[in-house]
mmCIF file of C-alpha atoms in Angstrom:
data_model
loop_
_atom_site.group_PDB
_atom_site.id
_atom_site.type_symbol
_atom_site.label_atom_id
_atom_site.label_comp_id
_atom_site.label_asym_id
_atom_site.label_seq_id
_atom_site.Cartn_x
_atom_site.Cartn_y
_atom_site.Cartn_z
ATOM 1 C CA MET A 1 80.592 1.833 45.631
ATOM 2 C CA ARG A 2 81.716 4.773 45.178
ATOM 3 C CA ILE A 3 83.192 4.939 41.400
ATOM 4 C CA LYS A 4 79.692 4.435 41.424
ATOM 5 C CA PHE A 5 78.387 7.099 43.371
ATOM 6 C CA ILE A 6 80.637 9.693 41.701
ATOM 7 C CA GLN A 7 79.647 8.523 38.248
ATOM 8 C CA ASN A 8 75.868 8.781 39.335
ATOM 9 C CA MET A 9 76.539 12.051 40.605
ATOM 10 C CA LEU A 10 78.274 13.245 37.299
ATOM 11 C CA ASP A 11 75.256 12.198 35.694
ATOM 12 C CA LEU A 12 72.478 14.361 38.183
ATOM 13 C CA LEU A 13 74.938 17.277 37.312
ATOM 14 C CA ARG A 14 75.045 16.256 33.850
ATOM 15 C CA ASN A 15 71.055 17.321 33.031
ATOM 16 C CA LYS A 16 70.475 19.791 35.577
ATOM 17 C CA LYS A 17 73.032 21.822 32.651
ATOM 18 C CA ARG A 18 70.935 20.385 30.046
ATOM 19 C CA LYS A 19 68.058 21.181 31.564
ATOM 20 C CA ASN A 20 69.572 24.880 32.063
ATOM 21 C CA ALA A 21 70.190 25.107 28.719
ATOM 22 C CA LYS A 22 67.126 23.829 27.557
ATOM 23 C CA GLN A 23 64.607 26.229 30.007
ATOM 24 C CA MET A 24 67.506 29.822 28.808
ATOM 25 C CA ASN A 25 67.005 28.553 25.646
ATOM 26 C CA ASN A 26 63.243 28.242 25.748
ATOM 27 C CA GLY A 27 63.393 31.824 27.585
ATOM 28 C CA PHE A 28 65.536 33.503 24.474
ATOM 29 C CA LEU A 29 62.822 32.558 22.555
ATOM 30 C CA ALA A 30 60.065 33.775 23.858
ATOM 31 C CA SER A 31 61.606 36.878 24.501
ATOM 32 C CA SER A 32 62.885 37.036 21.213
ATOM 33 C CA ASN A 33 59.380 35.905 19.752
ATOM 34 C CA ILE A 34 58.218 39.133 22.288
ATOM 35 C CA TYR A 35 60.683 41.604 20.767
ATOM 36 C CA GLU A 36 59.656 40.964 17.176
ATOM 37 C CA LYS A 37 56.356 41.438 18.234
ATOM 38 C CA LEU A 38 57.012 44.666 19.129
ATOM 39 C CA LYS A 39 59.194 45.382 16.584
ATOM 40 C CA GLU A 40 55.977 44.807 14.025
ATOM 41 C CA ASP A 41 53.550 46.351 16.423
ATOM 42 C CA ILE A 42 55.340 49.377 16.762
ATOM 43 C CA LYS A 43 55.988 50.440 12.610
ATOM 44 C CA LYS A 44 52.299 50.402 12.779
ATOM 45 C CA ILE A 45 52.608 53.573 14.315
ATOM 46 C CA PRO A 46 52.966 56.580 11.947
ATOM 47 C CA PHE A 47 55.247 58.263 13.049
ATOM 48 C CA TYR A 48 53.266 62.087 14.730
ATOM 49 C CA ASN A 49 53.308 65.498 12.074
ATOM 50 C CA LEU A 50 55.035 69.019 15.138
ATOM 51 C CA LYS A 51 53.529 71.199 12.354
ATOM 52 C CA ASN A 52 49.519 72.759 13.579
ATOM 53 C CA ILE A 53 50.623 71.552 17.622
ATOM 54 C CA PRO A 54 49.157 72.750 20.192
ATOM 55 C CA SER A 55 52.320 73.616 21.957
ATOM 56 C CA SER A 56 50.861 71.788 24.599
ATOM 57 C CA GLN A 57 50.817 69.140 23.027
ATOM 58 C CA VAL A 58 54.889 69.177 20.750
ATOM 59 C CA GLU A 59 56.777 67.463 24.081
ATOM 60 C CA TRP A 60 54.780 64.827 24.138
ATOM 61 C CA LEU A 61 53.950 63.522 20.651
ATOM 62 C CA ASN A 62 57.525 64.238 20.631
ATOM 63 C CA ASN A 63 58.253 61.762 22.756
ATOM 64 C CA LEU A 64 56.185 59.510 21.210
ATOM 65 C CA ASN A 65 58.606 59.892 18.543
ATOM 66 C CA LYS A 66 61.915 59.481 20.036
ATOM 67 C CA LEU A 67 60.043 56.310 21.684
ATOM 68 C CA LYS A 68 58.626 54.761 18.510
ATOM 69 C CA LYS A 69 62.912 55.796 17.095
ATOM 70 C CA LEU A 70 63.985 53.846 19.789
ATOM 71 C CA MET A 71 62.161 50.604 19.162
ATOM 72 C CA LEU A 72 62.576 50.194 15.565
ATOM 73 C CA THR A 73 66.759 50.634 16.309
ATOM 74 C CA LYS A 74 67.175 49.692 19.941
ATOM 75 C CA ASN A 75 67.178 46.673 21.297
ATOM 76 C CA PRO A 76 64.261 47.173 24.724
ATOM 77 C CA ASN A 77 67.079 44.825 26.670
ATOM 78 C CA ASN A 78 68.149 48.003 28.012
ATOM 79 C CA PHE A 79 65.312 50.530 27.507
ATOM 80 C CA LEU A 80 64.640 51.871 31.046
ATOM 81 C CA GLN A 81 67.860 53.582 30.152
ATOM 82 C CA TRP A 82 67.029 55.216 27.326
ATOM 83 C CA GLY A 83 66.685 59.066 28.004
ATOM 84 C CA VAL A 84 62.710 59.532 26.788
ATOM 85 C CA ILE A 85 61.260 56.824 28.402
ATOM 86 C CA GLN A 86 63.395 57.758 32.081
ATOM 87 C CA TYR A 87 62.639 61.354 31.534
ATOM 88 C CA THR A 88 58.848 60.879 31.665
ATOM 89 C CA MET A 89 58.411 57.580 33.547
ATOM 90 C CA PHE A 90 61.405 56.171 35.040
ATOM 91 C CA ILE A 91 62.881 57.868 38.328
ATOM 92 C CA THR A 92 66.898 57.287 39.284
ATOM 93 C CA ASP A 93 68.698 58.579 42.834
ATOM 94 C CA GLU A 94 69.351 61.199 40.639
ATOM 95 C CA HIS A 95 65.832 62.835 40.276
ATOM 96 C CA GLY A 96 64.586 61.066 43.682
ATOM 97 C CA ASN A 97 65.578 62.707 46.558
ATOM 98 C CA TYR A 98 62.219 61.040 47.880
ATOM 99 C CA ILE A 99 62.391 58.184 48.178
ATOM 100 C CA PRO A 100 64.179 57.518 52.062
ATOM 101 C CA THR A 101 61.756 59.663 52.728
ATOM 102 C CA GLU A 102 59.271 57.141 50.494
ATOM 103 C CA LEU A 103 61.436 53.665 51.527
ATOM 104 C CA ASP A 104 61.166 54.630 54.552
ATOM 105 C CA TYR A 105 57.599 54.589 55.527
ATOM 106 C CA LEU A 106 57.665 51.435 53.481
ATOM 107 C CA LYS A 107 59.833 49.936 55.789
ATOM 108 C CA ASN A 108 58.461 50.710 59.355
ATOM 109 C CA ARG A 109 55.195 49.465 57.941
ATOM 110 C CA ALA A 110 54.003 45.602 59.494
ATOM 111 C CA ASP A 111 53.834 44.384 56.589
ATOM 112 C CA TRP A 112 56.391 45.299 55.606
ATOM 113 C CA SER A 113 58.216 41.557 55.355
ATOM 114 C CA ASP A 114 56.000 39.409 54.811
ATOM 115 C CA ARG A 115 54.038 41.202 51.752
ATOM 116 C CA TYR A 116 56.267 45.190 50.440
ATOM 117 C CA ILE A 117 60.524 44.120 50.716
ATOM 118 C CA HIS A 118 59.333 40.309 48.194
ATOM 119 C CA ALA A 119 57.121 43.265 46.182
ATOM 120 C CA ILE A 120 59.778 45.633 45.603
ATOM 121 C CA ARG A 121 62.385 42.826 45.095
ATOM 122 C CA GLU A 122 63.577 44.792 41.581
ATOM 123 C CA ASN A 123 64.234 42.366 37.685
ATOM 124 C CA ILE A 124 66.308 42.433 35.047
ATOM 125 C CA VAL A 125 63.330 43.743 31.917
ATOM 126 C CA GLY A 126 64.825 46.817 30.548
ATOM 127 C CA ASN A 127 67.413 47.167 32.860
ATOM 128 C CA PRO A 128 66.857 49.379 35.162
ATOM 129 C CA GLU A 129 68.791 51.202 37.538
ATOM 130 C CA PRO A 130 69.261 49.633 40.943
ATOM 131 C CA CYS A 131 68.194 52.060 43.334
ATOM 132 C CA LYS A 132 71.404 53.560 45.404
ATOM 133 C CA GLY A 133 69.487 53.377 49.265
ATOM 134 C CA TYR A 134 68.099 49.733 48.245
ATOM 135 C CA PRO A 135 69.934 47.852 45.499
ATOM 136 C CA ALA A 136 67.486 44.995 45.013
ATOM 137 C CA SER A 137 64.788 47.082 44.183
ATOM 138 C CA SER A 138 64.778 51.176 41.882
ATOM 139 C CA CYS A 139 63.677 53.919 42.986
ATOM 140 C CA ASN A 140 61.394 54.463 40.650
ATOM 141 C CA LEU A 141 59.852 50.488 42.129
ATOM 142 C CA ILE A 142 59.537 52.681 45.601
ATOM 143 C CA HIS A 143 57.256 55.493 44.732
ATOM 144 C CA HIS A 144 54.914 53.425 42.951
ATOM 145 C CA ALA A 145 55.019 51.280 45.867
ATOM 146 C CA TYR A 146 54.641 54.077 48.516
ATOM 147 C CA SER A 147 51.788 55.549 46.400
ATOM 148 C CA VAL A 148 50.203 52.223 46.644
ATOM 149 C CA ALA A 149 51.198 51.605 50.413
ATOM 150 C CA GLN A 150 49.370 55.324 50.896
ATOM 151 C CA PHE A 151 46.009 53.171 49.654
ATOM 152 C CA GLU A 152 45.636 50.182 52.031
ATOM 153 C CA GLU A 153 46.503 52.605 55.426
ATOM 154 C CA LYS A 154 44.227 55.121 53.816
ATOM 155 C CA THR A 155 40.955 52.447 52.843
ATOM 156 C CA GLN A 156 42.015 50.044 54.717
ATOM 157 C CA ILE A 157 41.503 47.569 51.648
ATOM 158 C CA LYS A 158 44.269 45.251 51.002
ATOM 159 C CA ILE A 159 45.222 45.038 47.012
ATOM 160 C CA ASN A 160 44.184 41.159 47.058
ATOM 161 C CA GLU A 161 40.582 42.292 47.964
ATOM 162 C CA ILE A 162 40.513 44.536 44.975
ATOM 163 C CA ASN A 163 38.540 42.415 41.310
ATOM 164 C CA THR A 164 39.044 44.860 38.716
ATOM 165 C CA VAL A 165 42.586 47.949 38.038
ATOM 166 C CA PHE A 166 41.455 50.119 34.975
ATOM 167 C CA GLU A 167 45.080 52.252 35.581
ATOM 168 C CA PHE A 168 44.907 55.661 32.798
ATOM 169 C CA GLY A 169 48.304 56.187 31.546
ATOM 170 C CA GLY A 170 50.424 52.457 32.812
ATOM 171 C CA GLY A 171 54.097 53.794 31.882
ATOM 172 C CA TYR A 172 56.137 50.579 30.880
ATOM 173 C CA GLY A 173 53.486 48.701 33.088
ATOM 174 C CA SER A 174 55.637 48.735 37.046
ATOM 175 C CA MET A 175 52.244 49.225 38.369
ATOM 176 C CA SER A 176 50.319 46.538 37.401
ATOM 177 C CA ARG A 177 54.049 44.046 37.645
ATOM 178 C CA LEU A 178 54.235 45.783 41.765
ATOM 179 C CA PHE A 179 49.708 44.172 42.290
ATOM 180 C CA TYR A 180 50.335 41.197 41.031
ATOM 181 C CA ASN A 181 53.786 41.062 43.635
ATOM 182 C CA LEU A 182 51.323 42.241 46.248
ATOM 183 C CA GLY A 183 49.000 39.388 45.690
ATOM 184 C CA PHE A 184 46.068 40.908 43.083
ATOM 185 C CA ASN A 185 44.894 38.122 41.730
ATOM 186 C CA GLY A 186 41.358 40.081 39.474
ATOM 187 C CA LYS A 187 41.033 41.733 36.414
ATOM 188 C CA TYR A 188 43.976 44.760 35.123
ATOM 189 C CA ILE A 189 43.225 47.419 31.869
ATOM 190 C CA ILE A 190 45.794 50.584 30.729
ATOM 191 C CA TYR A 191 44.594 52.504 28.849
ATOM 192 C CA ASP A 192 47.910 54.466 26.769
ATOM 193 C CA LEU A 193 49.057 55.470 24.082
ATOM 194 C CA PRO A 194 49.447 53.038 21.558
ATOM 195 C CA ALA A 195 53.242 52.970 21.385
ATOM 196 C CA PHE A 196 52.207 53.667 25.006
ATOM 197 C CA SER A 197 50.753 49.545 25.216
ATOM 198 C CA ILE A 198 53.244 47.771 23.287
ATOM 199 C CA LEU A 199 55.834 49.124 25.256
ATOM 200 C CA GLN A 200 53.753 47.710 27.977
ATOM 201 C CA LYS A 201 53.050 44.030 26.676
ATOM 202 C CA TYR A 202 55.648 44.147 26.334
ATOM 203 C CA TYR A 203 57.688 44.158 29.176
ATOM 204 C CA LEU A 204 54.519 42.435 30.802
ATOM 205 C CA LYS A 205 54.313 39.422 28.970
ATOM 206 C CA THR A 206 58.956 39.288 29.377
ATOM 207 C CA LEU A 207 57.764 38.999 33.194
ATOM 208 C CA GLY A 208 55.803 36.259 32.492
ATOM 209 C CA PHE A 209 52.279 37.724 33.363
ATOM 210 C CA GLU A 210 49.097 37.039 31.317
ATOM 211 C CA VAL A 211 48.228 39.539 28.481
ATOM 212 C CA LEU A 212 45.328 39.344 27.230
ATOM 213 C CA SER A 213 43.847 40.498 23.866
ATOM 214 C CA ILE A 214 40.263 42.414 23.828
ATOM 215 C CA GLU A 215 38.153 39.229 23.277
ATOM 216 C CA GLU A 216 40.264 36.636 25.765
ATOM 217 C CA PHE A 217 40.406 39.917 27.910
ATOM 218 C CA ASP A 218 36.024 38.750 28.292
ATOM 219 C CA LYS A 219 36.018 35.827 29.508
ATOM 220 C CA SER A 220 38.355 35.957 31.568
ATOM 221 C CA ASN A 221 39.511 36.780 35.908
ATOM 222 C CA LYS A 222 41.836 37.623 35.455
ATOM 223 C CA GLY A 223 44.706 38.948 33.337
ATOM 224 C CA ILE A 224 45.897 41.816 32.114
ATOM 225 C CA LEU A 225 44.935 44.522 28.992
ATOM 226 C CA CYS A 226 46.784 46.696 27.403
ATOM 227 C CA ILE A 227 44.578 48.922 25.185
ATOM 228 C CA SER A 228 44.654 52.561 23.346
ATOM 229 C CA ASP A 229 41.017 52.136 21.846
ATOM 230 C CA ILE A 230 38.633 54.208 23.760
ATOM 231 C CA ASN A 231 35.322 51.901 22.129
ATOM 232 C CA GLU A 232 37.157 49.482 23.610
ATOM 233 C CA LEU A 233 37.430 50.660 26.882
ATOM 234 C CA LYS A 234 34.320 51.415 27.384
ATOM 235 C CA SER A 235 33.112 48.289 26.038
ATOM 236 C CA ILE A 236 34.983 46.259 28.938
ATOM 237 C CA LEU A 237 34.469 49.598 31.752
ATOM 238 C CA ILE A 238 30.367 48.734 31.407
ATOM 239 C CA LYS A 239 30.456 45.437 32.411
ATOM 240 C CA LEU A 240 31.977 45.850 35.822
ATOM 241 C CA ASP A 241 29.653 45.431 38.605
ATOM 242 C CA ASN A 242 29.659 48.173 40.878
ATOM 243 C CA SER A 243 29.849 45.585 43.696
ATOM 244 C CA GLN A 244 32.654 45.495 43.384
ATOM 245 C CA ASN A 245 36.478 46.528 44.400
ATOM 246 C CA ASN A 246 37.353 48.959 41.412
ATOM 247 C CA LEU A 247 39.925 50.361 41.441
ATOM 248 C CA PHE A 248 40.384 54.120 39.417
ATOM 249 C CA LEU A 249 44.903 54.223 39.061
ATOM 250 C CA GLY A 250 46.333 57.692 37.397
ATOM 251 C CA THR A 251 49.655 58.505 39.352
ATOM 252 C CA TRP A 252 50.784 62.252 37.553
ATOM 253 C CA SER A 253 48.316 60.722 34.557
ATOM 254 C CA ILE A 254 45.057 61.894 33.949
ATOM 255 C CA SER A 255 46.040 64.958 35.265
ATOM 256 C CA GLU A 256 48.595 65.284 33.220
ATOM 257 C CA THR A 257 45.770 65.530 30.255
ATOM 258 C CA PRO A 258 43.820 67.810 27.968
ATOM 259 C CA LEU A 259 40.114 68.602 29.356
ATOM 260 C CA SER A 260 39.128 66.841 26.240
ATOM 261 C CA VAL A 261 40.715 63.669 27.403
ATOM 262 C CA ARG A 262 39.309 63.899 31.244
ATOM 263 C CA GLU A 263 35.485 64.989 29.535
ATOM 264 C CA SER A 264 35.653 61.919 27.299
ATOM 265 C CA ILE A 265 37.424 59.505 30.164
ATOM 266 C CA VAL A 266 35.258 60.721 33.545
ATOM 267 C CA PRO A 267 31.836 59.200 32.456
ATOM 268 C CA LEU A 268 33.805 56.089 32.310
ATOM 269 C CA LEU A 269 34.415 55.862 35.876
ATOM 270 C CA ASN A 270 30.496 55.221 37.662
ATOM 271 C CA ASN A 271 31.770 51.299 37.940
ATOM 272 C CA LEU A 272 34.231 52.075 40.108
ATOM 273 C CA ASN A 273 34.127 52.593 43.513
ATOM 274 C CA LEU A 274 37.983 53.271 45.190
ATOM 275 C CA PHE A 275 40.068 56.045 43.701
ATOM 276 C CA LEU A 276 44.140 56.237 43.621
ATOM 277 C CA ILE A 277 44.901 59.661 42.088
ATOM 278 C CA ALA A 278 47.986 61.463 42.221
ATOM 279 C CA TYR A 279 48.236 64.664 40.872
ATOM 280 C CA GLN A 280 50.657 68.111 40.593
ATOM 281 C CA ASN A 281 49.225 71.407 41.595
ATOM 282 C CA ASN A 282 49.276 73.121 38.100
ATOM 283 C CA PHE A 283 48.655 71.361 34.092
ATOM 284 C CA ASN A 284 49.700 73.878 31.712
ATOM 285 C CA GLU A 285 46.633 76.525 31.964
ATOM 286 C CA MET A 286 44.947 73.957 33.970
ATOM 287 C CA ASP A 287 44.267 73.987 37.517
ATOM 288 C CA ASN A 288 44.446 71.232 38.807
ATOM 289 C CA ILE A 289 43.157 71.565 42.172
ATOM 290 C CA GLU A 290 40.074 72.619 41.031
ATOM 291 C CA TYR A 291 39.167 70.752 38.739
ATOM 292 C CA PHE A 292 39.620 67.200 41.523
ATOM 293 C CA ASN A 293 38.128 70.007 43.646
ATOM 294 C CA ASN A 294 35.556 69.384 41.276
ATOM 295 C CA PHE A 295 35.274 65.355 40.617
ATOM 296 C CA MET A 296 35.135 64.450 44.375
ATOM 297 C CA VAL A 297 32.295 67.146 44.313
ATOM 298 C CA SER A 298 30.015 64.788 41.131
ATOM 299 C CA ARG A 299 31.193 61.417 43.687
ATOM 300 C CA SER A 300 29.201 62.816 46.226
ATOM 301 C CA ASP A 301 28.685 58.297 46.777
ATOM 302 C CA ILE A 302 32.543 58.410 47.130
ATOM 303 C CA ASN A 303 34.004 59.122 50.092
ATOM 304 C CA TRP A 304 37.749 61.697 49.603
ATOM 305 C CA GLN A 305 40.831 62.635 51.166
ATOM 306 C CA THR A 306 43.032 63.982 49.793
ATOM 307 C CA TRP A 307 46.546 66.163 51.094
ATOM 308 C CA HIS A 308 49.103 67.603 50.144
ATOM 309 C CA MET A 309 52.676 65.393 49.540
ATOM 310 C CA GLU A 310 54.791 68.228 51.859
ATOM 311 C CA TYR A 311 58.208 66.519 50.274
ATOM 312 C CA LEU A 312 57.449 66.551 46.952
ATOM 313 C CA PRO A 313 56.388 70.378 45.912
ATOM 314 C CA GLY A 314 53.446 70.954 44.076
ATOM 315 C CA SER A 315 51.355 67.537 44.120
ATOM 316 C CA ASN A 316 48.516 65.550 45.746
ATOM 317 C CA TYR A 317 47.875 62.353 46.479
ATOM 318 C CA LEU A 318 42.986 62.018 46.408
ATOM 319 C CA ILE A 319 42.265 58.758 48.247
ATOM 320 C CA GLY A 320 38.567 57.864 48.366
ATOM 321 C CA LYS A 321 36.653 54.626 48.727
ATOM 322 C CA ASN A 322 32.245 53.973 48.138
ATOM 323 C CA HIS A 323 31.086 54.862 51.799
#
């Protein structure tokens, strides 16, 4: 009997190993296919010619050229270690001396142990640098979570109560995964430059999120749409039901664009009634404080709260919800 029991246990272990190996192989194939799609898509985007470009745009276009070259020549398994990513959209301990303050705030929330502690657990996609003070997460994810927690506190609206999110400038997709980690179950739109949209699709698909085409998104009640075409964006936003909770999200993003870009986006926000915006005082010659004060006046249907970030000089939050 004992010999038969041992034999049965050995058979179970062998079957488990085969199953794990099959799952790992399937995951590798899926990741490889997503990577090949990334390379295929990025090849379609031309490098930017930096001659005769306004000085305010040169830096970002140069960063996009660097990103495209890296996406064509390097394996994205390590993309969160690329210099251009860390410089533009990934906070590390080196530059995030305010992260301990934000983490303490999260830990002191009543829902830390049943929500945020789980939501900020980092994954391995892109090889993110762990936060030294909290290695289970990254400084970048903690920073995103702090902004979201500020929104929940000021509006008394939980993320899972939101129907649709429109994020302007989504980085590599980190904020959208955080929303789903916090219980969001609706439709999430990220509007960004083409190279970033491609990177977002790679990141979110590798994590297993449902990233849809615009046709699929139009018919679905949930999922993520990563787009760069303003006309596609218009076609989606105009259909939103303004009686639902629809959030506009732009943290240090729309505040870093020229006036012409802002003027193309703001008229599309009429069906959005929740706002989470973070912005710096100035962008090149643009006075952002004056700009967003005028924006608040233009949306008198929204109850606004705005304040300077004491621990991050020169930056501000602007949070609002409909009356």
